[in-house]
PDB file of C-alpha atoms in Angstrom:
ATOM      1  CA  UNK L 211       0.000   0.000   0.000  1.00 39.00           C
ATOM      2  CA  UNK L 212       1.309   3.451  -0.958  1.00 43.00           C
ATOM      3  CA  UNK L 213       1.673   5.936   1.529  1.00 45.00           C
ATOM      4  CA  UNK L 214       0.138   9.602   0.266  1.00 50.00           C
ATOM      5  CA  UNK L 215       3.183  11.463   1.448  1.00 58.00           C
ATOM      6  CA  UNK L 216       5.719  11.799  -1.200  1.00 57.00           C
ATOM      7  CA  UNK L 217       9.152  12.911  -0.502  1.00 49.00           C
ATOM      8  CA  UNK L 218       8.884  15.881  -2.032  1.00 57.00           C
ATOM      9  CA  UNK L 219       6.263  17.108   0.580  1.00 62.00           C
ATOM     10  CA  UNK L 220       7.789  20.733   1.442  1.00 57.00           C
ATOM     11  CA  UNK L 221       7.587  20.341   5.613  1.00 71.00           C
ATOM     12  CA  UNK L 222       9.024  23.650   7.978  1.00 77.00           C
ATOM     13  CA  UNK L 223      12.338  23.066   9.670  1.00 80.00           C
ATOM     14  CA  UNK L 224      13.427  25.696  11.977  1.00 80.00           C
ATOM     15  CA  UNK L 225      17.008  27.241  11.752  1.00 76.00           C
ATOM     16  CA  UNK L 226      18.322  25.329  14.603  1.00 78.00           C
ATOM     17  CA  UNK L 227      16.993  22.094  13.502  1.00 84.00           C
ATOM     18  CA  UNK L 228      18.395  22.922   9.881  1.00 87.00           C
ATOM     19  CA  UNK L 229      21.732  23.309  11.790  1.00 87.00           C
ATOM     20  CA  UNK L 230      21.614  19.942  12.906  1.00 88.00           C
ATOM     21  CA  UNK L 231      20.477  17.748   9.735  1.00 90.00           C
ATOM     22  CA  UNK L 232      22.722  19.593   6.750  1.00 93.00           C
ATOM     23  CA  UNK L 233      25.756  17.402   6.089  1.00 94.00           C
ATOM     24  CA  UNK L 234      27.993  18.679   3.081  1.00 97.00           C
ATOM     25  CA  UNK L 235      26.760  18.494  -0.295  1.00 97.00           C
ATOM     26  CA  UNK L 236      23.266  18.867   0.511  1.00 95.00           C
ATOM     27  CA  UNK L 237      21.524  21.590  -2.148  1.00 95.00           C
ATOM     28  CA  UNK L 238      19.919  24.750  -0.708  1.00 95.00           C
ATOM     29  CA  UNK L 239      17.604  26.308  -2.927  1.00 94.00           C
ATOM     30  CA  UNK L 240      16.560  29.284  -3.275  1.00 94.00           C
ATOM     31  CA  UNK L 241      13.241  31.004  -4.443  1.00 95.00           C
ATOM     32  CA  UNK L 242      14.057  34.778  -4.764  1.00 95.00           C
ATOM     33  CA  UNK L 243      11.717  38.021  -5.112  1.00 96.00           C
ATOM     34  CA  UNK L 244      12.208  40.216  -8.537  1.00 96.00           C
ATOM     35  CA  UNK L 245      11.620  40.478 -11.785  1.00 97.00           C
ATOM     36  CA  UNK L 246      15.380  38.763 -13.096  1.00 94.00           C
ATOM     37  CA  UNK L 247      14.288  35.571 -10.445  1.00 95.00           C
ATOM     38  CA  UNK L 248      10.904  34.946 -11.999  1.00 96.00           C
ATOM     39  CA  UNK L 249      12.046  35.530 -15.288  1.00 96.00           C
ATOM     40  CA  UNK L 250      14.555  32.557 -14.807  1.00 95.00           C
ATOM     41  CA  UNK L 251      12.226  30.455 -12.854  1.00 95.00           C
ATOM     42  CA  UNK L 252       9.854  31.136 -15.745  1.00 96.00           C
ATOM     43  CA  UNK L 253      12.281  29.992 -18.780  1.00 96.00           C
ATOM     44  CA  UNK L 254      14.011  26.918 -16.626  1.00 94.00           C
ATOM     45  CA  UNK L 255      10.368  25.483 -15.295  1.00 95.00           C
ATOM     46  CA  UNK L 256      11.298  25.123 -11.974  1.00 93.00           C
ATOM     47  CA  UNK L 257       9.925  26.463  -8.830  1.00 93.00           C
ATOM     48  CA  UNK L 258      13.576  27.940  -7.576  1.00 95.00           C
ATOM     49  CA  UNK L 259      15.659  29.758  -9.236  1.00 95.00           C
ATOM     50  CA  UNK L 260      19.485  30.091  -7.030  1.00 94.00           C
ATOM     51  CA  UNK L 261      20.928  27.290  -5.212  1.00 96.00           C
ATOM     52  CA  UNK L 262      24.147  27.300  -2.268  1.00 97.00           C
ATOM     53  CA  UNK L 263      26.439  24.037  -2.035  1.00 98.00           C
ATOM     54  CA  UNK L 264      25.951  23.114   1.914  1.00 97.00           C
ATOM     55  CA  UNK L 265      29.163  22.377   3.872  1.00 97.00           C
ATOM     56  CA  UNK L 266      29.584  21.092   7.102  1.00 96.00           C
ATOM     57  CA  UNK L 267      33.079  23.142   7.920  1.00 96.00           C
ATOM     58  CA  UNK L 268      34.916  23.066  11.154  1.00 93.00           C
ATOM     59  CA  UNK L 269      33.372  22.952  14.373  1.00 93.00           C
ATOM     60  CA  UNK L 270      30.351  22.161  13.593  1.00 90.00           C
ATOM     61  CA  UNK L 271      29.857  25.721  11.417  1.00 94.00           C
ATOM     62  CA  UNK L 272      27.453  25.441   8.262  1.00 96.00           C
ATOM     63  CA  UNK L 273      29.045  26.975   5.062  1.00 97.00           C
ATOM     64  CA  UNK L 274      26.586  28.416   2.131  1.00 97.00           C
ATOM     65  CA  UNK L 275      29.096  28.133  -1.294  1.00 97.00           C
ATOM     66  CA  UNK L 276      27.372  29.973  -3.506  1.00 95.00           C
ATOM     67  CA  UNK L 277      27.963  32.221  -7.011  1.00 94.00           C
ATOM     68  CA  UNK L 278      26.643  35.371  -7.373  1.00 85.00           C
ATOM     69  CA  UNK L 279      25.959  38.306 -10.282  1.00 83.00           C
ATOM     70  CA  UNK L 280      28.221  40.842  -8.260  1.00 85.00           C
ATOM     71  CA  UNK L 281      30.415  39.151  -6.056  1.00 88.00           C
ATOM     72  CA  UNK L 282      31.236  35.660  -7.490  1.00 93.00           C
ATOM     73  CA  UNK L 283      31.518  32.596  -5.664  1.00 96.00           C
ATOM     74  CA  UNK L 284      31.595  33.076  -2.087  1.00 95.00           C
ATOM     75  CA  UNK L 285      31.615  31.063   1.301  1.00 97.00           C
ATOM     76  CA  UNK L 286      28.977  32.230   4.192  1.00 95.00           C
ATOM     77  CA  UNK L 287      28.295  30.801   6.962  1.00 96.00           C
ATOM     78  CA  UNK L 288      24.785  29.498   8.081  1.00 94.00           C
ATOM     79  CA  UNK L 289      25.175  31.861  11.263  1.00 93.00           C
ATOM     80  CA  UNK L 290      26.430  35.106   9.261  1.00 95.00           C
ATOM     81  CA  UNK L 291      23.209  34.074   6.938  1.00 94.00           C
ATOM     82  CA  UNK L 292      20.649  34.578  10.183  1.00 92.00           C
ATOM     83  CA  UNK L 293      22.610  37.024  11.871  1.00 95.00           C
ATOM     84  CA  UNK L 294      21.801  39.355   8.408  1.00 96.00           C
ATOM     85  CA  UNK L 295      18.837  38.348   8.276  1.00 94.00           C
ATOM     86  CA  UNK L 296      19.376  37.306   4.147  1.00 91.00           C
ATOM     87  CA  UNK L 297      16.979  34.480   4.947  1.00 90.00           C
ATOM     88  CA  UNK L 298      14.337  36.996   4.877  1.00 92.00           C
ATOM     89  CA  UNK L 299      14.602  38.336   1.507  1.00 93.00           C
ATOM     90  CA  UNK L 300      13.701  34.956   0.139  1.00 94.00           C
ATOM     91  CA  UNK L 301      10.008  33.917  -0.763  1.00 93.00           C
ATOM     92  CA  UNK L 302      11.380  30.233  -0.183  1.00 91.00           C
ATOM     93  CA  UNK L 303      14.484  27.938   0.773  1.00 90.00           C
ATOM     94  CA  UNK L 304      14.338  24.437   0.495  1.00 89.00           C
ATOM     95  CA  UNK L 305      16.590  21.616   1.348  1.00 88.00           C
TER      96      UNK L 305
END
């Protein structure tokens, strides 16, 4: 018998919990506000539109690798993430 959850059921995880489950090379993705994002979202068919290679780094810290328009590809940490609050500007991030 088939269960109706699929594993692609979006479910909340807080940032502390994220803290704890993200081992290195898990996918972040991003779903971003603007006319550039949707435009992108709307020509690849996908829901997201920016992703960040996860990385477990030392001590336990969470790194976010990721490439962007105006700075190229840089590390930032989970905690530097929150502490700017950049997880706000986001409509959506997914794991």
């Amino acid at each position: 018998m088939r269960s109706s959850k699929c594993w692609w059921d979006v479910k909340t995880v807080l940032p502390e919990r994220f803290k704890e489950i993200v081992r290195t090379g898990d996918i972040l993705l991003f779903r971003t506000p603007g006319a550039m994002p949707s435009f992108i979202r709307s020509c690849s068919g996908g829901r997201f539109d920016h992703v960040a290679l996860l990385l477990r780094l030392e001590g336990g810290r969470i790194g976010l690798l990721e490439a962007t328009g105006n700075k190229g590809v840089e590390l930032c940490t989970w905690d530097d993430f929150l502490h700017h609050d950049w997880h706000l500007i986001y409509y959506e991030l997914a794991l």
